[in-house]
Coordinates of C-alpha atoms in Angstrom, one line a residue:
M1 CA 23.6 -50.1 12.6
S2 CA 26.1 -48.9 15.3
A3 CA 27.9 -46.8 12.6
V4 CA 24.6 -45.2 11.8
L5 CA 23.9 -44.4 15.5
D6 CA 27.4 -43.0 16.0
H7 CA 26.7 -40.8 12.9
H8 CA 23.4 -39.4 14.5
A9 CA 24.9 -39.0 17.9
H10 CA 27.8 -37.1 16.3
H11 CA 25.3 -34.8 14.6
A12 CA 23.1 -34.3 17.6
H13 CA 26.3 -33.2 19.7
D14 CA 27.4 -30.8 16.7
D15 CA 24.0 -29.2 17.0
H16 CA 24.9 -27.7 20.5
H17 CA 27.6 -25.7 18.9
A18 CA 26.9 -22.7 16.5
P19 CA 28.4 -23.5 13.1
T20 CA 31.1 -21.1 12.0
G21 CA 32.2 -19.0 9.0
W22 CA 30.0 -18.0 6.2
R23 CA 28.0 -21.3 6.3
R24 CA 26.5 -20.2 9.7
W25 CA 24.9 -17.5 8.0
V26 CA 24.0 -18.8 4.5
F27 CA 22.4 -22.1 5.8
A28 CA 21.2 -20.6 9.1
T29 CA 18.2 -22.5 10.5
N30 CA 18.8 -21.1 14.0
H31 CA 16.1 -18.3 14.9
K32 CA 18.6 -16.2 16.6
D33 CA 21.0 -16.1 13.6
I34 CA 18.0 -15.4 11.1
G35 CA 16.6 -12.8 13.5
T36 CA 20.0 -11.1 13.5
M37 CA 20.2 -11.2 9.6
Y38 CA 16.6 -9.5 9.5
L39 CA 17.7 -6.9 11.7
L40 CA 21.0 -6.1 9.9
F41 CA 18.9 -6.2 6.5
S42 CA 16.3 -3.7 7.8
F43 CA 19.0 -1.3 9.2
T44 CA 20.7 -1.4 5.9
M45 CA 17.4 -0.6 4.0
L46 CA 16.4 2.2 6.8
I47 CA 19.8 4.0 5.9
L48 CA 19.0 3.6 2.3
G49 CA 15.5 4.8 2.6
G50 CA 16.8 7.8 4.9
I51 CA 19.4 8.9 2.3
L52 CA 16.5 9.0 -0.3
A53 CA 14.6 11.1 2.2
L54 CA 17.5 13.4 2.8
L55 CA 17.6 14.0 -0.9
I56 CA 14.0 15.1 -0.7
R57 CA 14.4 17.4 2.1
A58 CA 17.6 18.8 0.6
E59 CA 15.5 19.7 -2.6
L60 CA 12.8 21.1 -0.5
F61 CA 15.2 23.2 1.8
K62 CA 14.1 26.3 -0.3
P63 CA 11.8 27.1 -3.1
G64 CA 13.0 26.6 -6.8
L65 CA 14.9 23.3 -8.2
Q66 CA 18.2 22.8 -6.5
I67 CA 19.4 19.2 -6.8
V68 CA 17.0 17.0 -8.6
N69 CA 14.6 17.4 -11.4
P70 CA 10.8 16.7 -10.9
E71 CA 11.0 13.2 -12.5
L72 CA 13.9 12.1 -10.1
F73 CA 12.0 13.8 -7.2
N74 CA 9.1 11.4 -8.0
Q75 CA 11.4 8.5 -8.0
L76 CA 12.9 9.5 -4.7
T77 CA 9.4 9.9 -3.1
T78 CA 8.2 6.5 -4.4
M79 CA 11.2 4.4 -3.6
H80 CA 11.6 6.0 -0.2
G81 CA 8.2 4.9 0.8
V82 CA 8.5 1.5 -0.7
I83 CA 12.1 0.9 1.0
M84 CA 10.8 2.0 4.3
V85 CA 7.6 0.1 4.4
F86 CA 8.7 -3.3 2.9
G87 CA 12.4 -3.2 3.5
A88 CA 13.0 -1.7 6.8
I89 CA 9.8 -1.7 9.1
M90 CA 8.4 -4.9 8.4
P91 CA 11.5 -7.0 8.2
A92 CA 12.7 -5.5 11.5
F93 CA 9.8 -6.7 13.4
V94 CA 10.2 -10.1 11.8
G95 CA 13.7 -10.1 13.1
F96 CA 12.3 -9.4 16.6
A97 CA 9.8 -12.1 16.1
N98 CA 12.6 -14.4 15.1
W99 CA 14.9 -13.5 18.2
M100 CA 12.1 -13.4 20.8
L101 CA 9.2 -15.6 20.2
P102 CA 10.8 -19.1 20.8
M103 CA 12.4 -17.6 24.0
Q104 CA 9.3 -16.1 25.2
I105 CA 7.0 -19.3 24.9
G106 CA 9.7 -21.7 25.9
A107 CA 10.1 -23.4 22.4
A108 CA 13.4 -24.9 21.0
D109 CA 13.3 -22.8 17.8
M110 CA 10.8 -21.7 15.0
A111 CA 8.4 -24.5 13.8
F112 CA 9.7 -24.5 10.1
A113 CA 13.6 -23.8 10.5
R114 CA 14.5 -24.2 6.8
M115 CA 11.4 -22.1 5.6
N116 CA 12.6 -19.5 8.2
N117 CA 15.9 -19.3 6.2
F118 CA 14.3 -19.2 2.9
S119 CA 12.0 -16.4 3.9
F120 CA 15.0 -14.3 4.8
W121 CA 16.9 -15.0 1.8
L122 CA 14.1 -14.0 -0.6
L123 CA 14.6 -10.5 0.7
I124 CA 17.9 -10.0 -0.6
P125 CA 17.0 -10.3 -4.5
A126 CA 14.0 -8.2 -3.7
G127 CA 15.9 -5.5 -2.1
L128 CA 18.5 -5.6 -4.8
L129 CA 15.7 -5.2 -7.5
V130 CA 14.1 -2.3 -5.6
V131 CA 17.6 -0.4 -5.5
L132 CA 18.8 -1.6 -9.0
S133 CA 15.5 0.0 -10.4
F134 CA 17.2 3.6 -10.2
F135 CA 19.6 2.2 -12.9
M136 CA 17.1 0.8 -15.4
P137 CA 15.8 2.7 -18.5
G138 CA 13.6 5.6 -17.4
G139 CA 14.9 5.5 -13.8
A140 CA 13.0 4.0 -10.8
P141 CA 9.2 3.6 -10.5
A142 CA 7.6 7.2 -9.9
A143 CA 4.1 6.5 -9.2
G144 CA 4.1 6.9 -5.4
W145 CA 4.7 3.9 -3.1
T146 CA 0.9 3.2 -3.4
F147 CA 1.4 2.3 -7.1
Y148 CA -1.6 4.1 -8.3
A149 CA -3.0 3.5 -11.7
P150 CA -2.8 4.9 -14.4
L151 CA 0.5 6.2 -13.5
T152 CA 1.9 2.7 -13.2
L153 CA 0.6 1.8 -16.7
Q154 CA 2.9 4.6 -18.1
M155 CA 6.1 3.8 -16.2
G156 CA 9.3 2.2 -17.8
P157 CA 10.8 -1.5 -17.2
S158 CA 11.6 -0.6 -13.6
M159 CA 7.9 -0.9 -12.6
D160 CA 7.9 -4.5 -13.6
A161 CA 10.9 -4.9 -11.4
G162 CA 9.1 -3.4 -8.4
I163 CA 6.2 -5.7 -9.3
F164 CA 8.4 -8.6 -9.1
A165 CA 10.3 -7.5 -6.0
L166 CA 6.8 -6.9 -4.1
H167 CA 5.8 -10.4 -5.1
I168 CA 9.2 -11.8 -3.6
M169 CA 8.8 -9.9 -0.3
G170 CA 5.1 -10.9 -0.3
A171 CA 6.1 -14.5 -0.5
S172 CA 8.7 -14.0 2.2
S173 CA 6.0 -12.2 4.6
I174 CA 3.6 -15.1 4.1
M175 CA 6.1 -17.9 4.8
G176 CA 7.2 -16.0 8.0
S177 CA 3.5 -15.5 9.0
I178 CA 2.9 -19.2 8.7
N179 CA 6.0 -20.0 10.9
I180 CA 5.1 -17.5 13.4
I181 CA 1.5 -19.0 13.7
V182 CA 2.4 -22.6 13.9
T183 CA 5.2 -21.8 16.5
V184 CA 3.1 -19.8 18.8
L185 CA -0.1 -22.1 18.7
N186 CA 1.9 -25.5 18.7
M187 CA 5.1 -24.9 20.4
R188 CA 4.4 -23.2 23.8
A189 CA 5.9 -24.7 26.9
P190 CA 3.4 -26.8 28.8
G191 CA 1.5 -24.5 31.2
M192 CA 1.7 -21.3 28.9
T193 CA -2.1 -21.1 27.9
L194 CA -2.9 -18.2 25.2
M195 CA -4.0 -15.9 28.0
K196 CA -0.5 -16.2 29.8
M197 CA 1.5 -15.5 26.7
P198 CA 3.6 -12.2 26.5
M199 CA 1.9 -9.3 24.9
F200 CA 4.7 -9.2 22.1
A201 CA 3.6 -13.0 21.2
W202 CA 0.0 -12.1 21.1
T203 CA 0.6 -9.0 18.7
W204 CA 2.6 -11.1 16.4
L205 CA 0.2 -13.8 16.4
I206 CA -2.6 -11.5 15.2
T207 CA -0.2 -9.5 12.8
A208 CA 0.7 -13.0 11.2
Y209 CA -3.0 -13.6 10.5
L210 CA -3.4 -9.9 9.1
L211 CA -0.5 -10.7 6.7
I212 CA -1.7 -13.9 5.4
A213 CA -5.0 -12.2 4.7
V214 CA -3.9 -9.1 3.0
M215 CA -0.4 -9.9 1.2
P216 CA -2.5 -11.8 -1.5
V217 CA -4.9 -8.8 -2.1
L218 CA -1.6 -6.7 -3.0
A219 CA -0.2 -9.5 -5.2
G220 CA -3.6 -9.4 -6.9
A221 CA -3.5 -5.6 -7.7
I222 CA 0.0 -5.6 -8.8
T223 CA -0.5 -8.7 -11.1
M224 CA -3.4 -6.8 -12.7
T225 CA -1.3 -4.1 -13.2
L226 CA 1.3 -6.2 -14.8
T227 CA -1.2 -7.8 -17.2
D228 CA -2.4 -4.3 -17.9
R229 CA 1.0 -3.4 -18.9
H230 CA 1.9 -6.3 -21.0
F231 CA -0.9 -8.8 -21.9
G232 CA -3.6 -6.5 -23.1
T233 CA -6.0 -6.4 -20.2
S234 CA -7.7 -3.3 -19.2
F235 CA -8.5 -3.5 -15.3
F236 CA -7.3 0.0 -14.6
N237 CA -6.6 1.6 -18.0
P238 CA -9.6 4.2 -18.3
A239 CA -8.7 4.6 -22.1
A240 CA -9.9 0.9 -22.6
G241 CA -12.9 0.9 -20.2
G242 CA -10.9 0.1 -17.1
D243 CA -11.3 1.8 -13.6
P244 CA -8.3 3.3 -11.9
V245 CA -10.3 3.8 -8.7
M246 CA -10.8 0.2 -8.5
F247 CA -7.0 -0.1 -8.1
Q248 CA -7.4 2.4 -5.1
H249 CA -10.0 0.1 -3.5
I250 CA -8.1 -3.0 -3.9
F251 CA -4.7 -1.6 -2.9
W252 CA -6.3 0.2 0.3
F253 CA -7.9 -3.2 1.2
F254 CA -4.6 -4.5 1.6
G255 CA -3.0 -1.1 2.5
H256 CA -5.0 -0.2 5.7
P257 CA -4.4 -3.7 7.5
E258 CA -0.8 -3.2 6.3
V259 CA -0.6 0.1 8.5
Y260 CA -1.5 -2.0 11.5
I261 CA 0.8 -4.9 10.4
M262 CA 3.5 -2.2 11.0
I263 CA 2.1 -1.0 14.3
L264 CA 0.8 -4.0 16.3
P265 CA 4.2 -5.6 17.0
A266 CA 5.2 -2.1 18.1
F267 CA 2.4 -2.2 20.5
G268 CA 3.5 -5.5 21.7
I269 CA 7.1 -4.3 22.4
I270 CA 5.9 -1.3 24.3
S271 CA 3.7 -3.6 26.5
Q272 CA 6.7 -5.7 27.5
I273 CA 8.9 -2.4 28.3
V274 CA 6.2 -0.3 30.3
P275 CA 5.6 -3.0 32.9
A276 CA 9.2 -3.8 33.3
F277 CA 10.3 -0.3 34.1
S278 CA 7.2 0.6 36.2
R279 CA 7.6 -2.7 38.1
K280 CA 4.1 -3.6 37.8
K281 CA 2.1 -6.2 35.9
L282 CA 0.5 -4.8 32.6
F283 CA -2.8 -3.1 33.6
G284 CA -5.9 -4.8 31.7
Y285 CA -3.9 -7.8 29.8
A286 CA -7.2 -9.4 28.7
S287 CA -8.3 -5.9 27.4
M288 CA -5.1 -5.4 25.5
V289 CA -5.5 -8.8 23.8
Y290 CA -9.1 -8.3 23.0
A291 CA -8.1 -4.5 21.7
T292 CA -5.3 -5.9 19.5
A293 CA -7.9 -8.2 17.8
S294 CA -10.5 -5.6 17.6
I295 CA -8.0 -3.4 15.7
A296 CA -7.1 -6.2 13.3
I297 CA -10.7 -7.0 12.6
L298 CA -11.7 -3.2 12.1
S299 CA -8.6 -2.5 9.9
F300 CA -10.4 -4.5 7.1
I301 CA -13.6 -2.2 7.0
V302 CA -11.9 1.4 7.0
W303 CA -9.9 1.3 3.9
A304 CA -11.9 3.9 1.8
H305 CA -11.1 6.8 4.2
H306 CA -8.1 7.0 1.8
M307 CA -10.5 7.8 -0.9
F308 CA -12.9 10.5 0.3
T309 CA -12.0 12.6 -2.9
T310 CA -12.6 10.1 -5.4
G311 CA -16.3 10.9 -5.8
M312 CA -17.7 8.6 -3.2
P313 CA -21.3 8.8 -2.6
V314 CA -22.1 10.6 0.7
T315 CA -23.5 7.5 2.4
G316 CA -20.1 5.9 1.8
Q317 CA -18.3 8.8 3.3
L318 CA -20.4 8.7 6.4
Y319 CA -19.9 5.0 7.0
F320 CA -16.2 5.1 6.5
M321 CA -15.9 8.3 8.8
Y322 CA -17.9 6.5 11.4
A323 CA -15.7 3.2 11.1
T324 CA -12.4 5.3 11.2
M325 CA -13.4 7.0 14.4
L326 CA -14.6 3.4 15.8
I327 CA -11.1 2.2 15.4
A328 CA -9.6 4.7 17.7
V329 CA -11.3 3.3 20.5
P330 CA -9.2 0.0 20.9
T331 CA -6.2 1.9 20.1
A332 CA -7.1 4.6 23.1
V333 CA -7.6 1.3 25.2
K334 CA -4.0 0.5 24.7
I335 CA -2.7 4.1 25.5
F336 CA -5.0 4.1 28.5
N337 CA -3.6 0.7 29.7
W338 CA 0.0 1.8 29.4
I339 CA -0.6 5.0 31.3
A340 CA -2.5 3.0 34.1
T341 CA 0.5 0.6 34.2
M342 CA 2.8 3.5 35.0
W343 CA 0.3 5.1 37.5
K344 CA 1.9 4.7 41.0
G345 CA 4.5 2.5 39.7
S346 CA 8.1 2.6 41.0
M347 CA 9.3 4.0 37.6
T348 CA 13.0 4.3 36.4
F349 CA 13.9 5.9 33.3
E350 CA 16.6 3.8 31.4
T351 CA 16.9 3.9 27.8
P352 CA 14.1 1.3 26.8
M353 CA 11.5 3.3 29.0
L354 CA 12.5 6.7 27.5
W355 CA 11.7 5.1 23.9
A356 CA 8.6 3.5 25.4
I357 CA 7.3 6.9 26.9
G358 CA 8.5 8.8 23.8
F359 CA 6.5 6.3 21.7
I360 CA 3.3 7.0 23.7
F361 CA 3.8 10.8 23.7
V362 CA 4.3 11.0 19.9
F363 CA 2.2 8.1 18.8
T364 CA -0.8 9.7 20.7
I365 CA -0.2 12.9 18.5
G366 CA -0.2 10.9 15.4
G367 CA -3.5 9.2 16.5
F368 CA -5.2 12.5 17.0
T369 CA -3.8 13.7 13.5
G370 CA -5.4 10.6 12.1
L371 CA -8.8 11.4 13.7
I372 CA -8.7 14.9 12.1
P373 CA -8.9 13.7 8.4
A374 CA -11.5 11.1 9.4
V375 CA -14.0 13.8 9.1
A376 CA -14.9 13.8 5.5
P377 CA -15.3 17.6 4.9
I378 CA -11.9 18.2 6.5
D379 CA -10.2 15.5 4.9
I380 CA -11.4 16.9 1.4
Q381 CA -9.4 19.9 2.3
I382 CA -6.1 18.4 3.5
Q383 CA -6.2 15.4 1.2
D384 CA -2.8 14.7 -0.4
T385 CA -1.2 17.7 1.7
Y386 CA 1.8 17.8 4.0
F387 CA -0.8 17.2 6.9
I388 CA -1.1 13.7 5.7
V389 CA 2.4 13.2 5.3
A390 CA 3.1 14.6 9.0
H391 CA 0.2 12.3 10.5
F392 CA 1.7 8.9 9.1
H393 CA 5.3 9.8 9.8
Y394 CA 4.1 10.4 13.5
V395 CA 2.4 6.9 13.3
L396 CA 5.1 5.2 11.4
V397 CA 8.5 6.8 12.5
A398 CA 7.4 7.8 16.1
G399 CA 5.3 4.7 16.3
S400 CA 7.0 1.5 14.6
L401 CA 10.6 2.9 14.5
F402 CA 10.8 4.4 18.2
A403 CA 9.3 0.9 19.3
L404 CA 12.0 -1.0 17.5
F405 CA 14.7 1.2 19.0
G406 CA 13.1 0.7 22.5
G407 CA 13.0 -3.0 21.8
F408 CA 16.5 -3.0 20.8
Y409 CA 17.9 -1.4 24.0
Y410 CA 15.5 -3.5 26.0
W411 CA 16.7 -7.0 24.7
A412 CA 20.1 -6.2 23.3
P413 CA 21.7 -7.1 26.6
K414 CA 20.2 -10.8 26.3
W415 CA 21.2 -11.1 22.7
T416 CA 24.8 -10.0 23.2
G417 CA 25.6 -10.4 26.7
V418 CA 27.0 -6.8 26.9
M419 CA 25.3 -3.7 28.2
Y420 CA 24.9 -0.8 25.8
N421 CA 26.2 2.4 27.1
E422 CA 23.4 4.2 28.8
G423 CA 24.7 8.0 28.1
R424 CA 24.9 7.2 24.6
G425 CA 21.6 5.4 24.5
K426 CA 19.8 8.6 26.2
L427 CA 21.7 10.9 23.9
H428 CA 20.3 8.9 20.9
F429 CA 16.7 9.1 22.4
W430 CA 16.8 12.8 22.9
W431 CA 18.5 13.6 19.8
S432 CA 16.0 11.6 17.8
L433 CA 12.9 12.8 19.7
I434 CA 13.7 16.6 19.3
S435 CA 14.8 16.4 15.7
F436 CA 11.9 14.2 14.7
N437 CA 9.4 16.7 15.9
V438 CA 11.5 19.5 14.5
T439 CA 11.0 17.7 11.1
F440 CA 7.4 16.6 11.1
F441 CA 5.6 18.9 13.4
P442 CA 5.7 22.0 10.9
M443 CA 4.4 19.7 8.1
H444 CA 1.0 19.9 9.8
F445 CA 0.9 23.7 9.4
L446 CA 2.3 23.3 5.6
G447 CA -0.5 21.0 5.0
L448 CA -3.2 23.1 6.7
A449 CA -2.0 26.0 4.5
G450 CA -2.4 23.8 1.3
M451 CA 1.1 22.5 0.4
P452 CA 0.4 19.5 -1.5
R453 CA 2.9 16.6 -1.2
R454 CA 5.0 15.0 -3.9
Y455 CA 5.8 18.4 -5.4
A456 CA 9.6 19.1 -6.2
D457 CA 8.9 22.9 -5.7
Y458 CA 6.6 25.4 -4.0
P459 CA 5.8 29.0 -3.7
M460 CA 7.6 31.6 -1.2
Q461 CA 4.8 31.2 1.4
F462 CA 5.9 27.9 2.4
A463 CA 9.6 28.4 2.6
D464 CA 10.2 28.9 6.3
F465 CA 8.6 25.7 7.7
N466 CA 10.3 23.5 4.7
A467 CA 13.4 24.9 5.8
I468 CA 13.1 24.0 9.4
A469 CA 11.6 20.5 8.4
S470 CA 14.8 19.9 6.2
V471 CA 17.2 20.9 8.9
G472 CA 15.3 18.5 11.5
A473 CA 15.5 15.8 8.8
F474 CA 19.3 16.0 8.6
F475 CA 19.8 15.9 12.4
F476 CA 17.4 12.9 12.6
G477 CA 19.3 11.0 10.1
F478 CA 22.8 11.8 11.7
A479 CA 21.1 10.5 14.9
Q480 CA 20.6 7.1 13.5
V481 CA 24.3 7.0 11.9
Y482 CA 25.3 7.9 15.5
F483 CA 23.3 5.1 17.0
F484 CA 24.9 2.5 14.7
F485 CA 28.5 3.4 15.2
F486 CA 28.6 4.2 18.8
V487 CA 25.7 2.0 20.4
V488 CA 25.2 -1.0 18.0
L489 CA 28.9 -1.7 16.7
P490 CA 30.4 -1.6 20.2
V491 CA 27.6 -3.9 21.6
M492 CA 28.1 -6.3 18.5
R493 CA 31.8 -6.5 19.2
G494 CA 31.1 -7.4 22.9
K495 CA 32.9 -4.0 24.2
G496 CA 31.0 -2.9 27.4
E497 CA 30.0 -4.1 30.8
K498 CA 29.0 -7.7 31.0
A499 CA 25.2 -7.9 31.2
P500 CA 23.7 -9.9 34.1
Q501 CA 21.0 -12.7 33.3
K502 CA 18.2 -10.1 34.2
P503 CA 19.4 -6.5 33.7
W504 CA 16.3 -5.0 34.5
D505 CA 14.6 -5.4 37.9
G506 CA 10.9 -5.4 36.9
A507 CA 11.3 -7.5 33.7
E508 CA 9.2 -10.7 33.5
G509 CA 9.2 -13.6 31.1
L510 CA 11.1 -16.7 30.1
E511 CA 13.6 -14.8 28.0
W512 CA 15.2 -13.5 31.3
E513 CA 15.3 -17.0 32.8
L514 CA 18.2 -17.7 30.1
P515 CA 21.8 -16.7 30.7
S516 CA 23.2 -13.6 28.9
P517 CA 23.9 -13.9 26.0
A518 CA 21.2 -16.3 25.4
P519 CA 22.8 -19.7 24.4
Y520 CA 22.7 -21.0 20.7
H521 CA 20.0 -23.3 21.6
S522 CA 17.5 -21.8 24.2
F523 CA 15.1 -24.5 25.3
E524 CA 16.1 -28.0 24.3
N525 CA 13.5 -29.3 26.4
P526 CA 10.3 -27.4 27.3
P527 CA 10.7 -25.8 30.6
K528 CA 8.3 -26.4 33.4
L529 CA 6.7 -23.2 34.3
D530 CA 5.2 -21.8 37.6
A531 CA 1.5 -20.7 37.7
T532 CA 2.3 -17.4 36.2
A533 CA 4.1 -18.8 33.1
T534 CA 6.8 -16.2 33.5
R535 CA 9.4 -18.2 35.3
I536 CA 10.8 -21.8 35.3
V537 CA 10.5 -23.9 38.3
G538 CA 12.7 -26.9 39.0

């Protein structure tokens, strides 16, 4: 008996120290290690997706076919979208959730540590399938990232690989979401009620419910596509009595909540940064929580605003028009609350705050350009033009990606114990902000002038704005390479000024009660909290 007890004691003692070598990563169950792997995977996919985007922009630099043929061009646009949405943005936010949620709520780790490991490692074969599809007979899928039928029924074997990859990523997302929900609901430190949780925890809790609700819908749509391709069904094949528009309904019932899955955690990150550098409490905390929940609920009832040109009856157009305008209200509540938080605050403009303000400014433009196609008659004019490309990049790049950068600069000192170089961080911000706007703002004009998206060639009247956009895109791409080599790598190697426990004066939350870098095990015993649930007492 004593031998067994000694064995357990030995293991308990070992758990205090990080395992070393490859085993630490392959068998990782620690939330910080898994969070790090998610972030590295997502950045790798961001660079891959970015290379595809630069090939697209290089082709569109001037009229005529320069670099790629139209078939390959369609493959590039499809895979750029798939890689960025499912490989870069979503895993990055899951990485932040893994790193920050246990630290923010005073938990020892995520609820299901081994499932956490499994949900990460599923991404590797899925990512490989997506990338290797370029080398399959007929090339990568070329049906657009939305996988619209009947195009998907005509693709080569890479389409099956893409469907399989999406199934694997969906399984990973569902497992990650279950983990997050159980962790947030069951493992908060005593005294941290739901309405005392940090906004980042709230936004991820709601996002996790969204993921569990809609990933099976996507799985259903792509499984129906698979059976149409190989098993003689005709869900979407019009030649056999199927309905391709039904695919659009099913896809967008997933796709619209998916848009909010990619932006709600960003709202959470911005809601942590803005109060810290304004040195004030977040204005209207409860209204922020209710606004987040409202956005999540409304996201289920606006899907067909993507489909105004499919022959929808006018009654349907009116309903989806009003519902789309309605969802702007809780989003505007958030913008208002961030601005009210900054109002008369003792603001300083370190790099995380620059990203947060850049986010608010550019995301608001993206929001307004989303309200314009909400009006059905206008949408019919600009449907599938570069106006739509401009709009959703303003929301997803200047939304999700800018918030991720802000979150990195905000929390990296806690993760690594090293302060990033402030000058380099600010250079990265201004370089990215300016080149982003140079890239995507001209696309609004291209779209209003009638340039359709996903075309490899265009007439001469669109040449100037396309040239400007292509130059901006290359500058934006190089800014992210600069970020990796001159900001991330030095910090990961521990080069730089040692980070204090709390590098930001106004930051609040349990993560700032831990030393920098955060220890391998954050809270072995639940911390005792003060009345605000932001500090540890005793």
